[in-house]
Amino acid sequence: MNTMKWLLRREFWENKGGFVWAPLIAAIIMVVLVGGVVGYGVASGKMGTENVTIRVEGEEVHTTSVNMAKAVTPEMRERMASVAANNYIAVGAPIFFVLPIVAFFYCLAALYDDRRDRSILFWKSLPISDADTVLSKLVTVLVVAPLITIGVATAAALAILLFAGIATSYHGVNLFGAVLTNVNFYLAPFYLVGMLPVYILWALPTAGWLLLVSSWAKSKVFLWAVGVPLMAAVLLKWLDFLLGMAGGVTINADWIINNVLESILLGLVPGTWFMGASDLPAPTNSGVPLLPMLSYSWSTLAKPALWTGVVAGVAMILAAVRLRRWRDEG
């Protein structure tokens, strides 16, 4: 356990730029842009003077900022606060697009760089098994990196929610009290953390494939990792076309591409289990229901495709461990 702790620390410090600074810079840009707009409105005196149109649960209110406090009823104020408390975390969604990019290239370099600079000889001289090394990289990319991203995204969403509250206050509507007393305001980050185990399982095939390529390829790991699945997709479509022309029987290439090749390349993208789903919880008047979305996420564990991918991912990770044991060339 102590060995794994230090291996995780090593991975964190060596890759802090991608895991911490990349989402943090994205968050800072978002917060600065929103804060700049609000700050400009306050400094210029324009905020709080212009005409305002708000929509709450399909109901529009046209008013001036001076009369807005009177136009917004207590019931409407509560609904506005409920929408904000239930959906503020979604403001940080752009930050989650940084995660799969960082995770993808981290996995590609995780085992390849050690062989390229021959630092693998140093690590092999230590009493650290290949399984521990590969497992530390897997935990880093599937657990540590998402948790950091969730923390940064939550902080950015809270900052933007603060600016939004300041903007509505200048228009005569104070939502701070109603938002802070809404339980979903506090539970929203925990809903995201609750989806993490589901994310780990769906991401295993991609992580396993990338680590396998990283442990095996002598060069051009990106071309191997991406080129092989893409070439396989092209060949499958071509074979499907030829079989259809010859006898009308196909191998259903589209199914293979959607269920196998996409899981190999897109598994690190958060929320892939929502793609193409027809039974997602419908949005309510308060926005996207996070608790039903969490429940739906866990319900995907009943899908055979998920566990097939998990088995394939574990097999590729074991193969990566085996290859690292023997491939120590530069």
PDB file of N, CA and C in Angstrom, residues 259-309:
ATOM      1  N   ASN A 259     -20.283  -0.565 -31.225  1.00  0.00           N
ATOM      2  CA  ASN A 259     -20.193  -1.244 -29.932  1.00  0.00           C
ATOM      3  C   ASN A 259     -18.787  -1.673 -29.544  1.00  0.00           C
ATOM      4  N   VAL A 260     -17.898  -1.758 -30.506  1.00  0.00           N
ATOM      5  CA  VAL A 260     -16.539  -2.221 -30.194  1.00  0.00           C
ATOM      6  C   VAL A 260     -15.525  -1.102 -30.409  1.00  0.00           C
ATOM      7  N   LEU A 261     -15.458  -0.598 -31.634  1.00  0.00           N
ATOM      8  CA  LEU A 261     -14.424   0.378 -31.955  1.00  0.00           C
ATOM      9  C   LEU A 261     -14.634   1.703 -31.228  1.00  0.00           C
ATOM     10  N   GLU A 262     -15.893   2.130 -31.079  1.00  0.00           N
ATOM     11  CA  GLU A 262     -16.144   3.379 -30.355  1.00  0.00           C
ATOM     12  C   GLU A 262     -15.796   3.244 -28.880  1.00  0.00           C
ATOM     13  N   SER A 263     -16.036   2.073 -28.300  1.00  0.00           N
ATOM     14  CA  SER A 263     -15.690   1.882 -26.888  1.00  0.00           C
ATOM     15  C   SER A 263     -14.183   1.875 -26.683  1.00  0.00           C
ATOM     16  N   ILE A 264     -13.430   1.518 -27.731  1.00  0.00           N
ATOM     17  CA  ILE A 264     -11.969   1.525 -27.641  1.00  0.00           C
ATOM     18  C   ILE A 264     -11.417   2.939 -27.691  1.00  0.00           C
ATOM     19  N   LEU A 265     -12.057   3.809 -28.457  1.00  0.00           N
ATOM     20  CA  LEU A 265     -11.521   5.158 -28.652  1.00  0.00           C
ATOM     21  C   LEU A 265     -12.209   6.228 -27.814  1.00  0.00           C
ATOM     22  N   LEU A 266     -13.481   6.024 -27.446  1.00  0.00           N
ATOM     23  CA  LEU A 266     -14.250   7.094 -26.799  1.00  0.00           C
ATOM     24  C   LEU A 266     -14.579   6.821 -25.345  1.00  0.00           C
ATOM     25  N   GLY A 267     -14.072   5.748 -24.781  1.00  0.00           N
ATOM     26  CA  GLY A 267     -14.445   5.390 -23.419  1.00  0.00           C
ATOM     27  C   GLY A 267     -14.027   6.392 -22.365  1.00  0.00           C
ATOM     28  N   LEU A 268     -12.994   7.181 -22.639  1.00  0.00           N
ATOM     29  CA  LEU A 268     -12.505   8.145 -21.651  1.00  0.00           C
ATOM     30  C   LEU A 268     -13.337   9.423 -21.613  1.00  0.00           C
ATOM     31  N   VAL A 269     -14.269   9.566 -22.542  1.00  0.00           N
ATOM     32  CA  VAL A 269     -15.141  10.745 -22.552  1.00  0.00           C
ATOM     33  C   VAL A 269     -16.235  10.551 -21.501  1.00  0.00           C
ATOM     34  N   PRO A 270     -16.357  11.451 -20.530  1.00  0.00           N
ATOM     35  CA  PRO A 270     -17.400  11.297 -19.505  1.00  0.00           C
ATOM     36  C   PRO A 270     -18.799  11.297 -20.115  1.00  0.00           C
ATOM     37  N   GLY A 271     -19.638  10.380 -19.635  1.00  0.00           N
ATOM     38  CA  GLY A 271     -21.019  10.342 -20.084  1.00  0.00           C
ATOM     39  C   GLY A 271     -21.259   9.601 -21.368  1.00  0.00           C
ATOM     40  N   THR A 272     -20.311   8.773 -21.817  1.00  0.00           N
ATOM     41  CA  THR A 272     -20.524   8.026 -23.059  1.00  0.00           C
ATOM     42  C   THR A 272     -21.710   7.077 -22.938  1.00  0.00           C
ATOM     43  N   TRP A 273     -22.053   6.674 -21.711  1.00  0.00           N
ATOM     44  CA  TRP A 273     -23.179   5.760 -21.537  1.00  0.00           C
ATOM     45  C   TRP A 273     -24.517   6.449 -21.800  1.00  0.00           C
ATOM     46  N   PHE A 274     -24.505   7.784 -21.911  1.00  0.00           N
ATOM     47  CA  PHE A 274     -25.732   8.507 -22.262  1.00  0.00           C
ATOM     48  C   PHE A 274     -25.945   8.594 -23.772  1.00  0.00           C
ATOM     49  N   MET A 275     -24.887   8.340 -24.557  1.00  0.00           N
ATOM     50  CA  MET A 275     -24.951   8.526 -26.004  1.00  0.00           C
ATOM     51  C   MET A 275     -25.926   7.533 -26.632  1.00  0.00           C
ATOM     52  N   GLY A 276     -26.856   8.061 -27.397  1.00  0.00           N
ATOM     53  CA  GLY A 276     -27.801   7.211 -28.105  1.00  0.00           C
ATOM     54  C   GLY A 276     -28.874   6.594 -27.238  1.00  0.00           C
ATOM     55  N   ALA A 277     -28.917   6.956 -25.949  1.00  0.00           N
ATOM     56  CA  ALA A 277     -29.922   6.369 -25.055  1.00  0.00           C
ATOM     57  C   ALA A 277     -31.279   7.019 -25.300  1.00  0.00           C
ATOM     58  N   SER A 278     -32.299   6.186 -25.394  1.00  0.00           N
ATOM     59  CA  SER A 278     -33.647   6.682 -25.645  1.00  0.00           C
ATOM     60  C   SER A 278     -34.494   6.749 -24.380  1.00  0.00           C
ATOM     61  N   ASP A 279     -33.978   6.224 -23.276  1.00  0.00           N
ATOM     62  CA  ASP A 279     -34.752   6.182 -22.034  1.00  0.00           C
ATOM     63  C   ASP A 279     -34.156   7.059 -20.947  1.00  0.00           C
ATOM     64  N   LEU A 280     -33.471   8.143 -21.364  1.00  0.00           N
ATOM     65  CA  LEU A 280     -32.908   9.064 -20.380  1.00  0.00           C
ATOM     66  C   LEU A 280     -34.022   9.784 -19.628  1.00  0.00           C
ATOM     67  N   PRO A 281     -33.772  10.127 -18.353  1.00  0.00           N
ATOM     68  CA  PRO A 281     -34.778  10.903 -17.606  1.00  0.00           C
ATOM     69  C   PRO A 281     -35.068  12.229 -18.299  1.00  0.00           C
ATOM     70  N   ALA A 282     -36.328  12.549 -18.452  1.00  0.00           N
ATOM     71  CA  ALA A 282     -36.718  13.782 -19.142  1.00  0.00           C
ATOM     72  C   ALA A 282     -36.446  14.993 -18.255  1.00  0.00           C
ATOM     73  N   PRO A 283     -36.030  16.106 -18.853  1.00  0.00           N
ATOM     74  CA  PRO A 283     -35.835  17.337 -18.068  1.00  0.00           C
ATOM     75  C   PRO A 283     -37.136  17.778 -17.403  1.00  0.00           C
ATOM     76  N   THR A 284     -37.011  18.321 -16.203  1.00  0.00           N
ATOM     77  CA  THR A 284     -38.167  18.822 -15.470  1.00  0.00           C
ATOM     78  C   THR A 284     -38.177  20.345 -15.516  1.00  0.00           C
ATOM     79  N   ASN A 285     -39.144  20.942 -14.822  1.00  0.00           N
ATOM     80  CA  ASN A 285     -39.204  22.398 -14.763  1.00  0.00           C
ATOM     81  C   ASN A 285     -37.993  23.006 -14.072  1.00  0.00           C
ATOM     82  N   SER A 286     -37.315  22.184 -13.258  1.00  0.00           N
ATOM     83  CA  SER A 286     -36.126  22.671 -12.553  1.00  0.00           C
ATOM     84  C   SER A 286     -34.837  22.342 -13.294  1.00  0.00           C
ATOM     85  N   GLY A 287     -34.970  21.848 -14.528  1.00  0.00           N
ATOM     86  CA  GLY A 287     -33.789  21.533 -15.313  1.00  0.00           C
ATOM     87  C   GLY A 287     -33.533  20.041 -15.390  1.00  0.00           C
ATOM     88  N   VAL A 288     -32.274  19.681 -15.575  1.00  0.00           N
ATOM     89  CA  VAL A 288     -31.890  18.270 -15.692  1.00  0.00           C
ATOM     90  C   VAL A 288     -31.889  17.635 -14.305  1.00  0.00           C
ATOM     91  N   PRO A 289     -32.649  16.561 -14.094  1.00  0.00           N
ATOM     92  CA  PRO A 289     -32.703  15.932 -12.766  1.00  0.00           C
ATOM     93  C   PRO A 289     -31.449  15.094 -12.503  1.00  0.00           C
ATOM     94  N   LEU A 290     -30.601  15.573 -11.600  1.00  0.00           N
ATOM     95  CA  LEU A 290     -29.323  14.908 -11.371  1.00  0.00           C
ATOM     96  C   LEU A 290     -29.472  13.547 -10.695  1.00  0.00           C
ATOM     97  N   LEU A 291     -30.389  13.441  -9.748  1.00  0.00           N
ATOM     98  CA  LEU A 291     -30.547  12.160  -9.065  1.00  0.00           C
ATOM     99  C   LEU A 291     -31.039  11.065 -10.017  1.00  0.00           C
ATOM    100  N   PRO A 292     -32.070  11.320 -10.853  1.00  0.00           N
ATOM    101  CA  PRO A 292     -32.445  10.296 -11.842  1.00  0.00           C
ATOM    102  C   PRO A 292     -31.323  10.001 -12.835  1.00  0.00           C
ATOM    103  N   MET A 293     -30.505  11.005 -13.178  1.00  0.00           N
ATOM    104  CA  MET A 293     -29.377  10.758 -14.074  1.00  0.00           C
ATOM    105  C   MET A 293     -28.356   9.849 -13.416  1.00  0.00           C
ATOM    106  N   LEU A 294     -28.143  10.041 -12.114  1.00  0.00           N
ATOM    107  CA  LEU A 294     -27.245   9.156 -11.373  1.00  0.00           C
ATOM    108  C   LEU A 294     -27.811   7.739 -11.330  1.00  0.00           C
ATOM    109  N   SER A 295     -29.113   7.641 -11.086  1.00  0.00           N
ATOM    110  CA  SER A 295     -29.760   6.332 -11.055  1.00  0.00           C
ATOM    111  C   SER A 295     -29.671   5.644 -12.416  1.00  0.00           C
ATOM    112  N   TYR A 296     -29.882   6.423 -13.487  1.00  0.00           N
ATOM    113  CA  TYR A 296     -29.779   5.844 -14.824  1.00  0.00           C
ATOM    114  C   TYR A 296     -28.354   5.368 -15.104  1.00  0.00           C
ATOM    115  N   SER A 297     -27.369   6.145 -14.655  1.00  0.00           N
ATOM    116  CA  SER A 297     -25.972   5.764 -14.876  1.00  0.00           C
ATOM    117  C   SER A 297     -25.679   4.401 -14.257  1.00  0.00           C
ATOM    118  N   TRP A 298     -26.137   4.203 -13.040  1.00  0.00           N
ATOM    119  CA  TRP A 298     -25.894   2.924 -12.378  1.00  0.00           C
ATOM    120  C   TRP A 298     -26.702   1.791 -13.016  1.00  0.00           C
ATOM    121  N   SER A 299     -27.847   2.130 -13.624  1.00  0.00           N
ATOM    122  CA  SER A 299     -28.647   1.091 -14.279  1.00  0.00           C
ATOM    123  C   SER A 299     -27.943   0.526 -15.506  1.00  0.00           C
ATOM    124  N   THR A 300     -26.977   1.280 -16.081  1.00  0.00           N
ATOM    125  CA  THR A 300     -26.255   0.768 -17.247  1.00  0.00           C
ATOM    126  C   THR A 300     -25.331  -0.392 -16.885  1.00  0.00           C
ATOM    127  N   LEU A 301     -25.126  -0.637 -15.580  1.00  0.00           N
ATOM    128  CA  LEU A 301     -24.310  -1.777 -15.181  1.00  0.00           C
ATOM    129  C   LEU A 301     -24.991  -3.101 -15.520  1.00  0.00           C
ATOM    130  N   ALA A 302     -26.265  -3.036 -15.879  1.00  0.00           N
ATOM    131  CA  ALA A 302     -26.970  -4.257 -16.281  1.00  0.00           C
ATOM    132  C   ALA A 302     -26.764  -4.588 -17.756  1.00  0.00           C
ATOM    133  N   LYS A 303     -26.067  -3.729 -18.488  1.00  0.00           N
ATOM    134  CA  LYS A 303     -25.861  -3.954 -19.918  1.00  0.00           C
ATOM    135  C   LYS A 303     -24.712  -4.932 -20.150  1.00  0.00           C
ATOM    136  N   PRO A 304     -24.950  -6.001 -20.921  1.00  0.00           N
ATOM    137  CA  PRO A 304     -23.868  -6.955 -21.208  1.00  0.00           C
ATOM    138  C   PRO A 304     -22.689  -6.303 -21.926  1.00  0.00           C
ATOM    139  N   ALA A 305     -22.965  -5.290 -22.760  1.00  0.00           N
ATOM    140  CA  ALA A 305     -21.884  -4.635 -23.498  1.00  0.00           C
ATOM    141  C   ALA A 305     -20.864  -4.008 -22.555  1.00  0.00           C
ATOM    142  N   LEU A 306     -21.343  -3.491 -21.420  1.00  0.00           N
ATOM    143  CA  LEU A 306     -20.429  -2.888 -20.452  1.00  0.00           C
ATOM    144  C   LEU A 306     -19.453  -3.924 -19.921  1.00  0.00           C
ATOM    145  N   TRP A 307     -19.964  -5.056 -19.493  1.00  0.00           N
ATOM    146  CA  TRP A 307     -19.107  -6.067 -18.874  1.00  0.00           C
ATOM    147  C   TRP A 307     -18.229  -6.769 -19.899  1.00  0.00           C
ATOM    148  N   THR A 308     -18.690  -6.838 -21.132  1.00  0.00           N
ATOM    149  CA  THR A 308     -17.817  -7.344 -22.189  1.00  0.00           C
ATOM    150  C   THR A 308     -16.623  -6.423 -22.364  1.00  0.00           C
ATOM    151  N   GLY A 309     -16.898  -5.116 -22.336  1.00  0.00           N
ATOM    152  CA  GLY A 309     -15.811  -4.151 -22.430  1.00  0.00           C
ATOM    153  C   GLY A 309     -14.886  -4.205 -21.227  1.00  0.00           C
TER     154      GLY A 309
END
